[in-house]
Short mmCIF file of N, CA and C in Angstrom, two decimals:
data_model
loop_
_atom_site.label_atom_id
_atom_site.label_comp_id
_atom_site.label_asym_id
_atom_site.label_seq_id
_atom_site.Cartn_x
_atom_site.Cartn_y
_atom_site.Cartn_z
N MET U 1 -61.99 55.30 12.41
CA MET U 1 -61.69 54.57 13.61
C MET U 1 -62.47 53.25 13.73
N PRO U 2 -63.65 53.11 13.14
CA PRO U 2 -64.38 51.84 13.30
C PRO U 2 -63.60 50.62 12.82
N ILE U 3 -62.92 50.72 11.69
CA ILE U 3 -62.15 49.57 11.20
C ILE U 3 -61.02 49.26 12.18
N PHE U 4 -60.35 50.30 12.65
CA PHE U 4 -59.27 50.08 13.62
C PHE U 4 -59.80 49.38 14.86
N LEU U 5 -60.93 49.83 15.39
CA LEU U 5 -61.49 49.21 16.60
C LEU U 5 -61.81 47.73 16.38
N LEU U 6 -62.31 47.40 15.19
CA LEU U 6 -62.58 45.99 14.88
C LEU U 6 -61.29 45.17 14.90
N VAL U 7 -60.26 45.68 14.25
CA VAL U 7 -58.98 44.97 14.18
C VAL U 7 -58.36 44.88 15.58
N TYR U 8 -58.36 45.99 16.29
CA TYR U 8 -57.75 46.06 17.62
C TYR U 8 -58.47 45.14 18.61
N SER U 9 -59.77 44.97 18.45
CA SER U 9 -60.58 44.22 19.42
C SER U 9 -60.91 42.80 18.99
N ALA U 10 -60.43 42.36 17.84
CA ALA U 10 -60.84 41.06 17.30
C ALA U 10 -60.61 39.91 18.28
N SER U 11 -59.40 39.77 18.80
CA SER U 11 -59.13 38.64 19.70
C SER U 11 -59.90 38.78 21.01
N THR U 12 -60.07 40.00 21.47
CA THR U 12 -60.84 40.25 22.69
C THR U 12 -62.29 39.84 22.50
N LEU U 13 -62.85 40.21 21.35
CA LEU U 13 -64.25 39.86 21.07
C LEU U 13 -64.45 38.35 21.01
N VAL U 14 -63.48 37.62 20.44
CA VAL U 14 -63.60 36.16 20.38
C VAL U 14 -63.60 35.57 21.79
N ARG U 15 -62.77 36.12 22.67
CA ARG U 15 -62.73 35.62 24.05
C ARG U 15 -64.00 35.95 24.82
N LEU U 16 -64.53 37.14 24.60
CA LEU U 16 -65.73 37.57 25.34
C LEU U 16 -67.02 37.03 24.74
N LEU U 17 -67.10 37.04 23.42
CA LEU U 17 -68.33 36.65 22.71
C LEU U 17 -68.00 35.68 21.58
N PRO U 18 -67.61 34.46 21.91
CA PRO U 18 -67.25 33.53 20.84
C PRO U 18 -68.47 33.20 19.97
N SER U 19 -68.36 33.51 18.71
CA SER U 19 -69.45 33.23 17.76
C SER U 19 -68.83 33.09 16.38
N LYS U 20 -69.63 32.70 15.41
CA LYS U 20 -69.13 32.60 14.04
C LYS U 20 -68.64 33.96 13.55
N SER U 21 -69.36 35.01 13.91
CA SER U 21 -68.99 36.36 13.46
C SER U 21 -67.67 36.82 14.04
N THR U 22 -67.50 36.66 15.35
CA THR U 22 -66.26 37.14 15.96
C THR U 22 -65.07 36.28 15.53
N LYS U 23 -65.30 34.98 15.35
CA LYS U 23 -64.23 34.11 14.88
C LYS U 23 -63.85 34.44 13.44
N ALA U 24 -64.84 34.79 12.63
CA ALA U 24 -64.56 35.22 11.25
C ALA U 24 -63.77 36.52 11.24
N LEU U 25 -64.14 37.43 12.13
CA LEU U 25 -63.41 38.70 12.24
C LEU U 25 -61.95 38.44 12.59
N LEU U 26 -61.70 37.57 13.55
CA LEU U 26 -60.32 37.25 13.94
C LEU U 26 -59.58 36.56 12.80
N ARG U 27 -60.24 35.61 12.15
CA ARG U 27 -59.63 34.89 11.04
C ARG U 27 -59.24 35.84 9.91
N ASP U 28 -60.09 36.84 9.66
CA ASP U 28 -59.86 37.77 8.55
C ASP U 28 -59.25 39.09 8.99
N ARG U 29 -58.70 39.12 10.21
CA ARG U 29 -58.15 40.37 10.73
C ARG U 29 -57.08 40.95 9.81
N ARG U 30 -56.28 40.13 9.17
CA ARG U 30 -55.26 40.63 8.24
C ARG U 30 -55.91 41.48 7.15
N TRP U 31 -57.01 40.99 6.60
CA TRP U 31 -57.67 41.71 5.50
C TRP U 31 -58.33 42.99 6.00
N TRP U 32 -58.88 42.95 7.20
CA TRP U 32 -59.43 44.17 7.80
C TRP U 32 -58.31 45.19 8.01
N GLY U 33 -57.16 44.71 8.47
CA GLY U 33 -56.01 45.59 8.68
C GLY U 33 -55.51 46.19 7.37
N LEU U 34 -55.48 45.38 6.32
CA LEU U 34 -55.07 45.90 5.01
C LEU U 34 -56.10 46.90 4.48
N GLY U 35 -57.37 46.66 4.75
CA GLY U 35 -58.41 47.62 4.38
C GLY U 35 -58.23 48.93 5.13
N PHE U 36 -57.86 48.82 6.40
CA PHE U 36 -57.58 50.01 7.21
C PHE U 36 -56.42 50.79 6.61
N ALA U 37 -55.36 50.08 6.20
CA ALA U 37 -54.20 50.74 5.59
C ALA U 37 -54.60 51.41 4.27
N ALA U 38 -55.43 50.74 3.48
CA ALA U 38 -55.87 51.33 2.21
C ALA U 38 -56.70 52.58 2.45
N SER U 39 -57.63 52.51 3.39
CA SER U 39 -58.47 53.69 3.67
C SER U 39 -57.63 54.84 4.22
N HIS U 40 -56.60 54.51 4.98
CA HIS U 40 -55.75 55.57 5.51
C HIS U 40 -54.79 56.14 4.46
N THR U 41 -54.56 55.41 3.40
CA THR U 41 -53.80 55.97 2.29
C THR U 41 -54.60 57.10 1.65
N ILE U 42 -55.89 56.88 1.48
CA ILE U 42 -56.78 57.93 0.94
C ILE U 42 -56.83 59.10 1.93
N HIS U 43 -56.93 58.79 3.20
CA HIS U 43 -56.96 59.82 4.25
C HIS U 43 -55.67 60.64 4.24
N LEU U 44 -54.54 59.97 4.09
CA LEU U 44 -53.25 60.67 4.05
C LEU U 44 -53.18 61.59 2.84
N TYR U 45 -53.67 61.12 1.70
CA TYR U 45 -53.69 61.96 0.50
C TYR U 45 -54.54 63.21 0.75
N ALA U 46 -55.71 63.04 1.33
CA ALA U 46 -56.60 64.18 1.62
C ALA U 46 -55.93 65.15 2.59
N LEU U 47 -55.30 64.63 3.63
CA LEU U 47 -54.59 65.50 4.58
C LEU U 47 -53.46 66.27 3.90
N THR U 48 -52.74 65.58 3.04
CA THR U 48 -51.65 66.23 2.31
C THR U 48 -52.18 67.37 1.46
N MET U 49 -53.30 67.15 0.80
CA MET U 49 -53.90 68.21 -0.03
C MET U 49 -54.33 69.40 0.83
N VAL U 50 -54.86 69.13 2.00
CA VAL U 50 -55.26 70.22 2.91
C VAL U 50 -54.04 71.06 3.28
N PHE U 51 -52.93 70.39 3.58
CA PHE U 51 -51.72 71.12 3.97
C PHE U 51 -51.10 71.86 2.79
N VAL U 52 -51.18 71.29 1.60
CA VAL U 52 -50.58 71.91 0.42
C VAL U 52 -51.43 73.07 -0.08
N VAL U 53 -52.73 72.87 -0.17
CA VAL U 53 -53.63 73.85 -0.77
C VAL U 53 -54.08 74.92 0.21
N GLY U 54 -54.47 74.51 1.40
CA GLY U 54 -55.06 75.46 2.34
C GLY U 54 -54.10 75.91 3.41
N PRO U 55 -54.42 77.00 4.04
CA PRO U 55 -53.59 77.45 5.16
C PRO U 55 -53.85 76.55 6.37
N ASP U 56 -52.80 76.17 7.04
CA ASP U 56 -52.95 75.34 8.23
C ASP U 56 -52.09 75.93 9.33
N SER U 57 -52.67 76.02 10.49
CA SER U 57 -51.97 76.65 11.61
C SER U 57 -51.16 75.65 12.43
N ARG U 58 -51.10 74.40 11.99
CA ARG U 58 -50.37 73.39 12.76
C ARG U 58 -48.87 73.55 12.59
N SER U 59 -48.19 73.29 13.67
CA SER U 59 -46.73 73.28 13.65
C SER U 59 -46.28 71.96 13.01
N PRO U 60 -45.21 71.97 12.23
CA PRO U 60 -44.71 70.71 11.66
C PRO U 60 -44.41 69.67 12.73
N VAL U 61 -44.01 70.11 13.92
CA VAL U 61 -43.72 69.17 15.02
C VAL U 61 -44.98 68.42 15.43
N SER U 62 -46.14 69.06 15.33
CA SER U 62 -47.39 68.41 15.72
C SER U 62 -47.77 67.28 14.77
N LEU U 63 -47.13 67.22 13.62
CA LEU U 63 -47.43 66.17 12.64
C LEU U 63 -46.63 64.88 12.90
N ILE U 64 -45.66 64.94 13.79
CA ILE U 64 -44.79 63.78 14.03
C ILE U 64 -45.54 62.56 14.56
N PRO U 65 -46.38 62.69 15.61
CA PRO U 65 -47.08 61.48 16.09
C PRO U 65 -47.92 60.81 15.01
N GLY U 66 -48.68 61.60 14.27
CA GLY U 66 -49.50 61.03 13.20
C GLY U 66 -48.66 60.45 12.08
N GLY U 67 -47.56 61.13 11.76
CA GLY U 67 -46.65 60.61 10.73
C GLY U 67 -46.07 59.26 11.12
N LEU U 68 -45.69 59.13 12.39
CA LEU U 68 -45.20 57.84 12.88
C LEU U 68 -46.29 56.77 12.85
N ALA U 69 -47.53 57.18 13.13
CA ALA U 69 -48.64 56.22 13.07
C ALA U 69 -48.82 55.73 11.64
N TYR U 70 -48.74 56.64 10.66
CA TYR U 70 -48.82 56.21 9.26
C TYR U 70 -47.67 55.27 8.92
N ALA U 71 -46.47 55.56 9.40
CA ALA U 71 -45.34 54.67 9.15
C ALA U 71 -45.62 53.28 9.72
N MET U 72 -46.16 53.23 10.93
CA MET U 72 -46.49 51.94 11.55
C MET U 72 -47.57 51.20 10.74
N ILE U 73 -48.56 51.95 10.27
CA ILE U 73 -49.62 51.33 9.46
C ILE U 73 -49.01 50.66 8.24
N TYR U 74 -48.11 51.36 7.56
CA TYR U 74 -47.52 50.81 6.34
C TYR U 74 -46.54 49.68 6.62
N VAL U 75 -45.78 49.77 7.70
CA VAL U 75 -44.88 48.67 8.06
C VAL U 75 -45.70 47.43 8.38
N MET U 76 -46.79 47.60 9.11
CA MET U 76 -47.64 46.44 9.43
C MET U 76 -48.30 45.89 8.16
N ALA U 77 -48.71 46.76 7.25
CA ALA U 77 -49.34 46.29 6.01
C ALA U 77 -48.35 45.49 5.17
N VAL U 78 -47.13 46.00 5.05
CA VAL U 78 -46.11 45.33 4.24
C VAL U 78 -45.73 43.98 4.85
N THR U 79 -45.81 43.87 6.16
CA THR U 79 -45.41 42.62 6.83
C THR U 79 -46.60 41.71 7.14
N SER U 80 -47.76 42.03 6.61
CA SER U 80 -48.95 41.21 6.88
C SER U 80 -49.06 40.07 5.87
N ASN U 81 -48.10 39.18 5.92
CA ASN U 81 -48.09 38.02 5.03
C ASN U 81 -47.31 36.89 5.70
N ALA U 82 -47.51 35.69 5.21
CA ALA U 82 -46.89 34.51 5.82
C ALA U 82 -45.36 34.57 5.73
N TYR U 83 -44.83 35.07 4.62
CA TYR U 83 -43.38 35.16 4.45
C TYR U 83 -42.76 36.03 5.55
N SER U 84 -43.33 37.21 5.77
CA SER U 84 -42.81 38.11 6.80
C SER U 84 -42.94 37.50 8.19
N MET U 85 -44.04 36.79 8.43
CA MET U 85 -44.22 36.14 9.73
C MET U 85 -43.11 35.12 9.97
N ARG U 86 -42.79 34.34 8.92
CA ARG U 86 -41.72 33.34 9.06
C ARG U 86 -40.37 34.01 9.26
N LYS U 87 -40.08 35.01 8.46
CA LYS U 87 -38.77 35.68 8.52
C LYS U 87 -38.56 36.43 9.83
N LEU U 88 -39.59 37.11 10.29
CA LEU U 88 -39.46 37.92 11.51
C LEU U 88 -39.65 37.10 12.78
N GLY U 89 -40.31 35.96 12.67
CA GLY U 89 -40.52 35.11 13.85
C GLY U 89 -41.28 35.84 14.95
N ARG U 90 -40.76 35.76 16.17
CA ARG U 90 -41.44 36.40 17.32
C ARG U 90 -41.47 37.92 17.19
N SER U 91 -40.51 38.46 16.45
CA SER U 91 -40.47 39.92 16.26
C SER U 91 -41.69 40.41 15.49
N TRP U 92 -42.27 39.54 14.66
CA TRP U 92 -43.46 39.94 13.89
C TRP U 92 -44.59 40.31 14.85
N LYS U 93 -44.83 39.46 15.83
CA LYS U 93 -45.91 39.72 16.79
C LYS U 93 -45.60 40.98 17.60
N ARG U 94 -44.36 41.14 18.01
CA ARG U 94 -43.97 42.35 18.76
C ARG U 94 -44.22 43.61 17.93
N LEU U 95 -43.81 43.55 16.66
CA LEU U 95 -43.99 44.69 15.76
C LEU U 95 -45.46 45.06 15.63
N HIS U 96 -46.30 44.06 15.39
CA HIS U 96 -47.72 44.33 15.19
C HIS U 96 -48.41 44.75 16.50
N THR U 97 -47.99 44.20 17.61
CA THR U 97 -48.56 44.61 18.90
C THR U 97 -48.16 46.06 19.21
N LEU U 98 -46.89 46.37 19.03
CA LEU U 98 -46.42 47.74 19.24
C LEU U 98 -47.15 48.71 18.30
N GLY U 99 -47.26 48.33 17.03
CA GLY U 99 -47.93 49.19 16.06
C GLY U 99 -49.38 49.45 16.41
N MET U 100 -50.10 48.40 16.78
CA MET U 100 -51.52 48.58 17.12
C MET U 100 -51.68 49.47 18.36
N HIS U 101 -50.81 49.28 19.35
CA HIS U 101 -50.93 50.10 20.56
C HIS U 101 -50.51 51.55 20.29
N TYR U 102 -49.53 51.74 19.42
CA TYR U 102 -49.14 53.11 19.09
C TYR U 102 -50.26 53.82 18.34
N ILE U 103 -50.86 53.14 17.39
CA ILE U 103 -51.99 53.72 16.65
C ILE U 103 -53.14 54.00 17.61
N TRP U 104 -53.39 53.08 18.54
CA TRP U 104 -54.42 53.30 19.56
C TRP U 104 -54.12 54.57 20.35
N LEU U 105 -52.86 54.75 20.73
CA LEU U 105 -52.46 55.92 21.52
C LEU U 105 -52.70 57.22 20.73
N VAL U 106 -52.33 57.23 19.46
CA VAL U 106 -52.52 58.43 18.63
C VAL U 106 -54.00 58.73 18.47
N TYR U 107 -54.79 57.70 18.18
CA TYR U 107 -56.25 57.90 18.08
C TYR U 107 -56.81 58.44 19.40
N THR U 108 -56.42 57.83 20.51
CA THR U 108 -56.95 58.23 21.81
C THR U 108 -56.58 59.68 22.13
N ALA U 109 -55.33 60.04 21.89
CA ALA U 109 -54.90 61.43 22.14
C ALA U 109 -55.67 62.40 21.24
N SER U 110 -55.89 61.99 20.00
CA SER U 110 -56.62 62.85 19.06
C SER U 110 -58.06 63.06 19.50
N TYR U 111 -58.74 61.98 19.86
CA TYR U 111 -60.13 62.11 20.30
C TYR U 111 -60.23 62.81 21.65
N ALA U 112 -59.31 62.53 22.55
CA ALA U 112 -59.33 63.19 23.87
C ALA U 112 -59.14 64.70 23.72
N GLY U 113 -58.33 65.11 22.77
CA GLY U 113 -58.13 66.53 22.53
C GLY U 113 -59.40 67.25 22.07
N ARG U 114 -60.29 66.51 21.44
CA ARG U 114 -61.54 67.10 20.95
C ARG U 114 -62.53 67.37 22.08
N ILE U 115 -62.35 66.71 23.20
CA ILE U 115 -63.27 66.88 24.33
C ILE U 115 -63.31 68.35 24.77
N PHE U 116 -62.21 69.03 24.61
CA PHE U 116 -62.11 70.42 25.09
C PHE U 116 -62.47 71.45 24.02
N GLN U 117 -62.95 70.97 22.87
CA GLN U 117 -63.42 71.86 21.80
C GLN U 117 -64.94 71.74 21.76
N PRO U 118 -65.66 72.77 22.14
CA PRO U 118 -67.12 72.67 22.24
C PRO U 118 -67.81 72.08 21.01
N GLU U 119 -67.36 72.44 19.83
CA GLU U 119 -68.02 71.94 18.61
C GLU U 119 -67.68 70.47 18.31
N LYS U 120 -66.67 69.93 18.97
CA LYS U 120 -66.27 68.53 18.74
C LYS U 120 -66.33 67.69 20.02
N GLN U 121 -66.94 68.23 21.05
CA GLN U 121 -66.93 67.58 22.36
C GLN U 121 -67.59 66.20 22.34
N VAL U 122 -68.74 66.08 21.71
CA VAL U 122 -69.45 64.79 21.67
C VAL U 122 -68.60 63.75 20.93
N GLU U 123 -68.07 64.15 19.79
CA GLU U 123 -67.20 63.25 19.02
C GLU U 123 -66.01 62.81 19.87
N GLY U 124 -65.43 63.75 20.60
CA GLY U 124 -64.29 63.43 21.46
C GLY U 124 -64.65 62.48 22.58
N LEU U 125 -65.78 62.72 23.23
CA LEU U 125 -66.22 61.85 24.33
C LEU U 125 -66.53 60.44 23.84
N VAL U 126 -67.24 60.34 22.73
CA VAL U 126 -67.61 59.02 22.19
C VAL U 126 -66.36 58.27 21.74
N GLY U 127 -65.52 58.92 20.95
CA GLY U 127 -64.31 58.28 20.44
C GLY U 127 -63.37 57.84 21.55
N THR U 128 -63.13 58.73 22.49
CA THR U 128 -62.24 58.40 23.61
C THR U 128 -62.82 57.26 24.44
N SER U 129 -64.11 57.30 24.69
CA SER U 129 -64.75 56.24 25.48
C SER U 129 -64.63 54.88 24.80
N LEU U 130 -64.88 54.83 23.50
CA LEU U 130 -64.78 53.57 22.76
C LEU U 130 -63.36 53.03 22.77
N LEU U 131 -62.40 53.91 22.55
CA LEU U 131 -60.99 53.49 22.53
C LEU U 131 -60.52 53.01 23.90
N VAL U 132 -60.87 53.73 24.94
CA VAL U 132 -60.47 53.33 26.30
C VAL U 132 -61.17 52.03 26.69
N ALA U 133 -62.43 51.88 26.34
CA ALA U 133 -63.15 50.63 26.64
C ALA U 133 -62.50 49.45 25.93
N ALA U 134 -62.11 49.63 24.67
CA ALA U 134 -61.45 48.56 23.92
C ALA U 134 -60.14 48.17 24.60
N PHE U 135 -59.39 49.16 25.05
CA PHE U 135 -58.12 48.90 25.73
C PHE U 135 -58.34 48.15 27.05
N ILE U 136 -59.29 48.62 27.84
CA ILE U 136 -59.57 47.98 29.14
C ILE U 136 -60.03 46.54 28.94
N LEU U 137 -60.92 46.31 27.99
CA LEU U 137 -61.38 44.95 27.72
C LEU U 137 -60.23 44.06 27.24
N ARG U 138 -59.37 44.62 26.42
CA ARG U 138 -58.22 43.87 25.90
C ARG U 138 -57.32 43.41 27.06
N ILE U 139 -57.09 44.29 28.01
CA ILE U 139 -56.27 43.94 29.17
C ILE U 139 -57.01 42.96 30.08
N ALA U 140 -58.29 43.21 30.30
CA ALA U 140 -59.08 42.38 31.22
C ALA U 140 -59.12 40.92 30.78
N VAL U 141 -59.26 40.66 29.49
CA VAL U 141 -59.36 39.26 29.05
C VAL U 141 -58.00 38.56 29.08
N ARG U 142 -56.94 39.32 29.17
CA ARG U 142 -55.61 38.73 29.23
C ARG U 142 -55.05 38.64 30.65
N TRP U 143 -55.72 39.28 31.59
CA TRP U 143 -55.27 39.30 32.98
C TRP U 143 -55.47 37.93 33.60
N PRO U 144 -54.46 37.39 34.27
CA PRO U 144 -54.63 36.07 34.90
C PRO U 144 -55.74 36.11 35.95
N ARG U 145 -56.61 35.14 35.90
CA ARG U 145 -57.75 35.11 36.83
C ARG U 145 -57.34 34.64 38.22
N HIS U 146 -56.45 33.68 38.27
CA HIS U 146 -56.04 33.13 39.57
C HIS U 146 -54.55 33.37 39.75
N ARG U 147 -54.25 34.13 40.75
CA ARG U 147 -52.85 34.36 41.08
C ARG U 147 -52.54 33.60 42.36
N THR U 148 -51.48 32.88 42.34
CA THR U 148 -51.08 32.17 43.55
C THR U 148 -50.04 33.00 44.28
N VAL U 149 -50.21 33.07 45.56
CA VAL U 149 -49.27 33.81 46.38
C VAL U 149 -48.30 32.81 46.98
N ARG U 150 -47.03 33.04 46.71
CA ARG U 150 -46.01 32.15 47.27
C ARG U 150 -45.39 32.80 48.49
N VAL U 151 -45.26 32.00 49.53
CA VAL U 151 -44.69 32.51 50.77
C VAL U 151 -43.37 31.84 51.03
#
C-alpha cells in the first residue's frame, strides 16, 4: 500500500507541501505507478499460488473486487504512455481517476475488514486511517475555497 499511497497522494502533496521532493514525486508518478503494477504482478502470482497449492476458504465471488482492481492496475499500466494519452484524450484522465479511486476503495475495504480481526486490528486501523486521510486531503485541496451565493 505505501507505493499506492504515494501515487494516489502525489498531486495533493504538491498542493499542500510544494517542495523539490513532492514535485519530483508528481513528475515521476507514472514510474511509481508502473512500479506499483510490477510489484502487484508478483503479489498476484503469490496469491495465485496460495489458491492453487493451499486450501482456501474464500468464495470465488469474494475474489471479484480484487480481480477487478488487478484489471484496473493493468489497464492503467498499459495506458501510462504519451501515445495512449493522445489517443484517449480526456477519457485517459477519467480512466486513471476511476482506476485510482477503485483501487483505493478495494484497499480501504480490505483494511477496514481487518479492524474486526483481533490479530490484525492494528494493521486494519493504521491502513484504514492512512487511506481515509489521503482521500480526505485529496478532496480538501480540490474543494473550492470561495463559493459565491447567487440570489
